[in-house]
Coordinates of C-alpha atoms in Angstrom, one line a residue:
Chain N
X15 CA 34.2 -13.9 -19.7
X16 CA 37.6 -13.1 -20.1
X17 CA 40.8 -14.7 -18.2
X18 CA 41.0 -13.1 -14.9
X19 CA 44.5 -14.2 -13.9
X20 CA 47.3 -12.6 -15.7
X21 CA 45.4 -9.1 -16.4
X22 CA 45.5 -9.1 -12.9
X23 CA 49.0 -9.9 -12.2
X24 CA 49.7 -6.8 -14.7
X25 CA 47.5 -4.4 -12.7
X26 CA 49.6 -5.0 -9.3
X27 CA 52.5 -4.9 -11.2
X28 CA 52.6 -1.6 -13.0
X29 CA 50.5 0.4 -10.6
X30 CA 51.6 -0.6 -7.0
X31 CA 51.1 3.6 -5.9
X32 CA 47.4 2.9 -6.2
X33 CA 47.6 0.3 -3.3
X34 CA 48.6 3.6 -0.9
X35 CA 46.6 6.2 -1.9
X36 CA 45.4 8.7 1.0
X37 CA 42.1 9.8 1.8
X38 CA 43.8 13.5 1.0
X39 CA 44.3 12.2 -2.7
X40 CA 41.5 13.5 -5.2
X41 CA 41.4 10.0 -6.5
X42 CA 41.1 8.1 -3.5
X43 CA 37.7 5.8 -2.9
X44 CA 37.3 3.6 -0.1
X45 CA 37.9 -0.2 -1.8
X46 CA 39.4 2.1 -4.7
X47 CA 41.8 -0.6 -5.5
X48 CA 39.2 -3.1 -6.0
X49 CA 37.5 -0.8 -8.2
X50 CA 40.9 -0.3 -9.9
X51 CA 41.3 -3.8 -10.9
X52 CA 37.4 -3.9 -11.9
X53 CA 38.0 -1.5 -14.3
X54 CA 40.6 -3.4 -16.6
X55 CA 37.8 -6.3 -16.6
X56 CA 35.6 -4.5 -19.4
X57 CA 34.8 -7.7 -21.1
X58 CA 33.5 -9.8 -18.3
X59 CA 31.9 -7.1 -16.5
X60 CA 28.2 -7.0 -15.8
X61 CA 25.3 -4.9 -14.4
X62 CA 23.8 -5.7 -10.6
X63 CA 20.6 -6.6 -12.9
X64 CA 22.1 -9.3 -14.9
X65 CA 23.9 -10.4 -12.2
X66 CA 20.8 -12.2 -10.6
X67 CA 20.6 -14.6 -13.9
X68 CA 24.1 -16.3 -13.1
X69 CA 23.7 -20.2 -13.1
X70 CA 25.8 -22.3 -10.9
X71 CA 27.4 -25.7 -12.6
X72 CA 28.6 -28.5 -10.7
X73 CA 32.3 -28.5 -10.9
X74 CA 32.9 -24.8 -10.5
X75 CA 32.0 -22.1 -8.7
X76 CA 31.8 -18.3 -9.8
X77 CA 33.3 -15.2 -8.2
X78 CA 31.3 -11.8 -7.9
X79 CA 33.2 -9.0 -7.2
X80 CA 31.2 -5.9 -6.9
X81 CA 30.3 -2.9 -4.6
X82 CA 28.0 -3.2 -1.3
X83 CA 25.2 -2.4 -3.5
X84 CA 25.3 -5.8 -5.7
X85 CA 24.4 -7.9 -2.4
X86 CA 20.4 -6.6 -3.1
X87 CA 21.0 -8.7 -7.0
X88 CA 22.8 -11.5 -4.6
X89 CA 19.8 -12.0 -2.2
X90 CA 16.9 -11.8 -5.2
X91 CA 19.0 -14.7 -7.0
X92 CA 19.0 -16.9 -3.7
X93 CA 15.2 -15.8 -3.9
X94 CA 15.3 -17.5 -7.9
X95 CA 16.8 -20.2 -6.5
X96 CA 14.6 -21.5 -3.9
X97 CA 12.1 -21.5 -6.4
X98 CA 13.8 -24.7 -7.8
X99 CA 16.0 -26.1 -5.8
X100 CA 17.0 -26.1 -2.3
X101 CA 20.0 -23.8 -1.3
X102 CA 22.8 -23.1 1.6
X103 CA 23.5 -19.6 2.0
X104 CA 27.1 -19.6 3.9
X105 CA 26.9 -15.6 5.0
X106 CA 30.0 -14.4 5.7
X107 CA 29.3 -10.7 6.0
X108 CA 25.8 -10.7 7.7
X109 CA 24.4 -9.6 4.5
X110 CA 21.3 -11.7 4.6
X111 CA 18.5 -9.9 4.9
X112 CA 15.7 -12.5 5.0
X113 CA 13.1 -9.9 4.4
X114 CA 14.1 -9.1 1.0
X115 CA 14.7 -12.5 -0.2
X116 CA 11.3 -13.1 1.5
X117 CA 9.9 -10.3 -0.5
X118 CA 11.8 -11.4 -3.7
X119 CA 10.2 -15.3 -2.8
X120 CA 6.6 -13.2 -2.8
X121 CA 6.7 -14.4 0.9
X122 CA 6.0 -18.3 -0.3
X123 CA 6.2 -20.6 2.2
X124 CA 7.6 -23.1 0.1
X125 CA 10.3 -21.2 -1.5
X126 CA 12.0 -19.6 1.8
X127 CA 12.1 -23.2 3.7
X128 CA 14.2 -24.7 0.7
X129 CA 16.6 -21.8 1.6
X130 CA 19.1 -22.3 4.7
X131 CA 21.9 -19.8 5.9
X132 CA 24.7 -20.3 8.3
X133 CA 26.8 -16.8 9.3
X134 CA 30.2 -16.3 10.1
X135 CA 31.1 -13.5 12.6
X136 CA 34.6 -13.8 12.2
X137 CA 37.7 -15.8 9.6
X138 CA 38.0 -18.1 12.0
X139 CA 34.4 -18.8 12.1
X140 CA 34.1 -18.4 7.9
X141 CA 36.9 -21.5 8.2
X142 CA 34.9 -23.9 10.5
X143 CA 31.7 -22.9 8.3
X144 CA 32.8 -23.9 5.5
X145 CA 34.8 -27.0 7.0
X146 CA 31.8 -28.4 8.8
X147 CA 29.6 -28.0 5.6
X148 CA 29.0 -31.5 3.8
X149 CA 28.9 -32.5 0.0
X150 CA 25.4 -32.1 -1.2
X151 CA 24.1 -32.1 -4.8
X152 CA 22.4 -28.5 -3.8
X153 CA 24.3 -25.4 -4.8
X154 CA 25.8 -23.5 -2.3
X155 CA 25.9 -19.2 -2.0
X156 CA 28.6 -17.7 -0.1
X157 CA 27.8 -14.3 0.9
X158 CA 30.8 -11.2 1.3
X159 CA 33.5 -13.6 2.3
X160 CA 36.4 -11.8 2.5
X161 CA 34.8 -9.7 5.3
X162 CA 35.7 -11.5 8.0
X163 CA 38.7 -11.8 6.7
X164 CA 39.8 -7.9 6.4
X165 CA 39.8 -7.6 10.0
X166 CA 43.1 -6.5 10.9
X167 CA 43.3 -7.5 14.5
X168 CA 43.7 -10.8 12.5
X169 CA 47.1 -11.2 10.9
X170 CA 48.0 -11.0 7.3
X171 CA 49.7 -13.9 7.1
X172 CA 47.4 -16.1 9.4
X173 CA 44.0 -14.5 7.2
X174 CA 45.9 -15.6 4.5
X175 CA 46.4 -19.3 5.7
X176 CA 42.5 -19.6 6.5
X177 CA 41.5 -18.8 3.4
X178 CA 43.6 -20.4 1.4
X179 CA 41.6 -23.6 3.4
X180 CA 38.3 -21.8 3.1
X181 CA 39.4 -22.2 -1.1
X182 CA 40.1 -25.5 -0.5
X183 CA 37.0 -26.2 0.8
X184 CA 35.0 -24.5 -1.7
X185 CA 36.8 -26.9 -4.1
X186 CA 36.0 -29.5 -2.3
X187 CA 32.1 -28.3 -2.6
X188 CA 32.0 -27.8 -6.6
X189 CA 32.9 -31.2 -6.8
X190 CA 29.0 -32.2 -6.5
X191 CA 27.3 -29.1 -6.7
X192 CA 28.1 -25.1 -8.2
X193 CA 28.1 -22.3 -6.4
X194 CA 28.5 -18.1 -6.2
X195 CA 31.2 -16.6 -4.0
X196 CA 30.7 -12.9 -3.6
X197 CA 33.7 -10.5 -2.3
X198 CA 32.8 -6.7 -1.8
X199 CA 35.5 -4.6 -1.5
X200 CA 37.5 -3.8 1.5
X201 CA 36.6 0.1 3.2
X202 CA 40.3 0.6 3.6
X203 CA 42.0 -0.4 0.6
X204 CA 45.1 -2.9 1.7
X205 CA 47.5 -4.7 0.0
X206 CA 46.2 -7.9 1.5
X207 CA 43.1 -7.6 0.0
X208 CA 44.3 -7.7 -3.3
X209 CA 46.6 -10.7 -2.6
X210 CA 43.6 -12.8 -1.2
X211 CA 41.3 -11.6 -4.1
X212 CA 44.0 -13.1 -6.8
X213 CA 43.8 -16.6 -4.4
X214 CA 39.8 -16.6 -4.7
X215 CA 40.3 -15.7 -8.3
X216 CA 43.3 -18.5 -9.1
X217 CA 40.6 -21.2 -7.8
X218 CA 37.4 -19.8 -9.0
X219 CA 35.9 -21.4 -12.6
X220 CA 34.9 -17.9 -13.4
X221 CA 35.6 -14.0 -12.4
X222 CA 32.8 -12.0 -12.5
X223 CA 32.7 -7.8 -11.9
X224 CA 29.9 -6.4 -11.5
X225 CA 30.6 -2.7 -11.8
X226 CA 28.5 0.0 -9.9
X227 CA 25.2 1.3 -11.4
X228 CA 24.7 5.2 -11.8
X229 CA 23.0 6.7 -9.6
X230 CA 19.5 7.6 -10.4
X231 CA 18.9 11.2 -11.4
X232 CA 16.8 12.4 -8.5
X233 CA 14.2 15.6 -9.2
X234 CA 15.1 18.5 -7.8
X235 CA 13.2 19.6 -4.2
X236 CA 10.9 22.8 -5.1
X237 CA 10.8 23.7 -1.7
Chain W
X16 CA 28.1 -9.5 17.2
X17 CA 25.6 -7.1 15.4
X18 CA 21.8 -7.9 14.1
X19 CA 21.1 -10.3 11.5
X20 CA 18.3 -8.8 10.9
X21 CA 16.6 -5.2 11.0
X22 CA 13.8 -4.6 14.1
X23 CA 10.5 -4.0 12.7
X24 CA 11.0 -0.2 13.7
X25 CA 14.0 0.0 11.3
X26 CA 11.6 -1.8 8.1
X27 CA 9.0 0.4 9.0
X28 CA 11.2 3.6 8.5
X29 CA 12.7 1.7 5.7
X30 CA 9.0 1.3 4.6
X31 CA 8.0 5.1 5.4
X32 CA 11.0 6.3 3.4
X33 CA 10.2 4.1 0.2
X34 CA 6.9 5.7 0.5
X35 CA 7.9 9.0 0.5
X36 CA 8.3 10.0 -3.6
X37 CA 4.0 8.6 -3.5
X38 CA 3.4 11.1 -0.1
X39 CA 5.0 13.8 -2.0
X40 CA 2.6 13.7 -5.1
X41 CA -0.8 13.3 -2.8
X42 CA -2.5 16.6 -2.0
X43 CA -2.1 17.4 1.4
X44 CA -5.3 16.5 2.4
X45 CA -4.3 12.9 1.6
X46 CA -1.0 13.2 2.8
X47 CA -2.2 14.2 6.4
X48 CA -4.8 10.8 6.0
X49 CA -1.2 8.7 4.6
X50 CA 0.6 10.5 7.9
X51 CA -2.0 8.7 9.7
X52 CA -2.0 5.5 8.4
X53 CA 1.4 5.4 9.3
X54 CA 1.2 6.3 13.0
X55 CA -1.7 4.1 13.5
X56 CA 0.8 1.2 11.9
X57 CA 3.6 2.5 14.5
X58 CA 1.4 2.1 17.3
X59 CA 2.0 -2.0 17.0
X60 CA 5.6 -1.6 16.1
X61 CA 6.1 -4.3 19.2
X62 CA 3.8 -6.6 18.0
X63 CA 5.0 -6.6 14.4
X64 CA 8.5 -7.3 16.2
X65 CA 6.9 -10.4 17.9
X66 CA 4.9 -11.6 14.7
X67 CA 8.8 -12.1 13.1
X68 CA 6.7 -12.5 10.0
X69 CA 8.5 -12.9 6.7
X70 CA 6.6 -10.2 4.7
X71 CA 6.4 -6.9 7.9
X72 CA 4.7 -4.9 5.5
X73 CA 2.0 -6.9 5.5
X74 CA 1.8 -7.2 9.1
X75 CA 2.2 -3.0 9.2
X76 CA -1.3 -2.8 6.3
X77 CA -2.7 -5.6 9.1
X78 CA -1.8 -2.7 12.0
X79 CA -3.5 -0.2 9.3
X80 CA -6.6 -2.3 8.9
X81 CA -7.0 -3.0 12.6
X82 CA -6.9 0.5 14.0
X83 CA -9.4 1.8 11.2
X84 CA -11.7 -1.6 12.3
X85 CA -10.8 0.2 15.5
X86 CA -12.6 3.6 14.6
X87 CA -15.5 1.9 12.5
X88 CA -16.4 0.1 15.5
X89 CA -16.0 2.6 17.8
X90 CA -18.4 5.1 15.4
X91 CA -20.9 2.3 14.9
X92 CA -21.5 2.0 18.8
X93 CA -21.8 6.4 19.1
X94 CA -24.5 5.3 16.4
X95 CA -26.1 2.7 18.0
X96 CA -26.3 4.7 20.8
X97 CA -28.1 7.9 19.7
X98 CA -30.2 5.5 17.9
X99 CA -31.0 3.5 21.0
X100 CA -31.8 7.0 23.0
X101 CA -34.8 8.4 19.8
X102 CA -37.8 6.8 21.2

């Protein structure tokens, strides 16, 4: 895994035009700047599928950035581990979908109660989650949480402020116990976005980018 | 505030759909007897809801099992009756 930090401060620098393009431009993908700055990660970049093997350590914790479609690798990794250890799933973007992990758990009893989720609807919310969380030995998943925090009735500089205490309190969690931070990105690319992905990244232990599977060839309809 | 979890109509659609690439390489014979496997499981849709359990397909195979326990009881009484009626 490479340094995250300054190849990132490079990226906004010498392309800042990417942060406007228009849904008119041939180029433009919704979250297209995240995807932008995913792409100069080549060397720490991994598939959705080796994604779910990522071990938290105590003393850090790891960011995940990576499309919508990562949060299925997310959920069967909380799924992995329940089977050892108990877990608090701090869901940021509603993106817990208890029947999958249940399904990843094979539906054990055992597994699923060692696994505990608090959501956040709102930034605000995301704050006083992760304020009101205590030290524990157990790692700790937080689930798309920049989400709450690209609402834009919110802001900049106030989103900002809360999650520059959300970090704050993340660090004060790796202290006893790792944990996973994941970040989709944003359907309107902003300039904010980017500003509050370099603070996660500046705190996190380690950067991760997960880049977007192909899509599967699909057979062609006969009829 | 949205759902924090799909109904048990959306998983079963969900369910139907990742079933659809199997339907597609039955014979049609089977795939009407699959269609109807699949209704009979809709018809408890409500209860599957209320069951909240953590595995819903399981609950939808249960739905499957009941309403063919459903017909084979329902044929065994037709049976005992014409067999009651032969002196």
């Amino acid at each position: 895994m490479g340094s995250p930090g300054p190849v990132l401060g490079g990226v906004i620098g010498e392309t800042p035009h990417r942060w406007h393009l228009h849904e008119t431009d041939p180029s433009y993908t919704p979250g297209g700047v995240f995807f932008l700055l995913m792409a100069c990660y080549a060397g720490s970049m991994l598939t959705s599928l080796q994604s779910q093997n990522i071990e938290p350590k105590t003393g850090r914790w790891i960011l995940l950035v990576g499309p919508r479609s990562l949060n299925a690798s997310v959920l069967t990794a909380i799924a992995r581990f329940g089977e050892r250890t108990p877990v608090r799933v701090l869901d940021g973007g509603n993106r817990f979908n208890a029947y999958k992990v249940a399904r990843a758990a094979r539906g054990r009893p055992e597994t699923l109660e060692r696994i505990t989720v608090s959501r956040a609807f709102t930034c605000y919310q995301a704050h006083s989650l992760l304020e009101s969380t205590p030290l524990s030995q157990f790692p700790f998943i937080v689930l798309d949480l920049l989400n709450t925090f690209y609402d834009e009735s919110v802001q900049a500089g106030e989103r900002k402020r809360l999650l520059k205490i959300c970090i704050s309190h993340l660090e004060r969690l790796e202290v006893t116990s790792g944990g996973v931070v994941s970040v989709h990105p944003p359907a309107v690319p902003s300039q904010t976005a980017v500003e509050m992905l370099e603070l996660l990244q500046a705190s996190a232990g380690e950067s991760i980018f997960v880049q977007p599977e192909p899509a599967q060839p699909q057979a062609m309809r006969l009829f | 505030m949205g759902r924090t979890l799909p109904s048990a109509t959306q998983v079963f659609l969900q369910e139907e759909a990742a079933f659809s690439r199997f339907r597609r390489a039955l014979r049609r014979s089977d795939q009407l007897a699959l269609d109807d496997l699949f209704s009979s499981a809709r018809q408890h849709l409500a209860a599957a809801q209320y069951a909240s359990h953590a595995l819903p397909f399981e609950v939808f195979l249960l739905s499957m099992l009941l309403e063919e326990h459903k017909e084979v009881m329902h044929l065994r009484q037709l049976v005992e009756e014409q067999l009651s009626r032969k002196p």
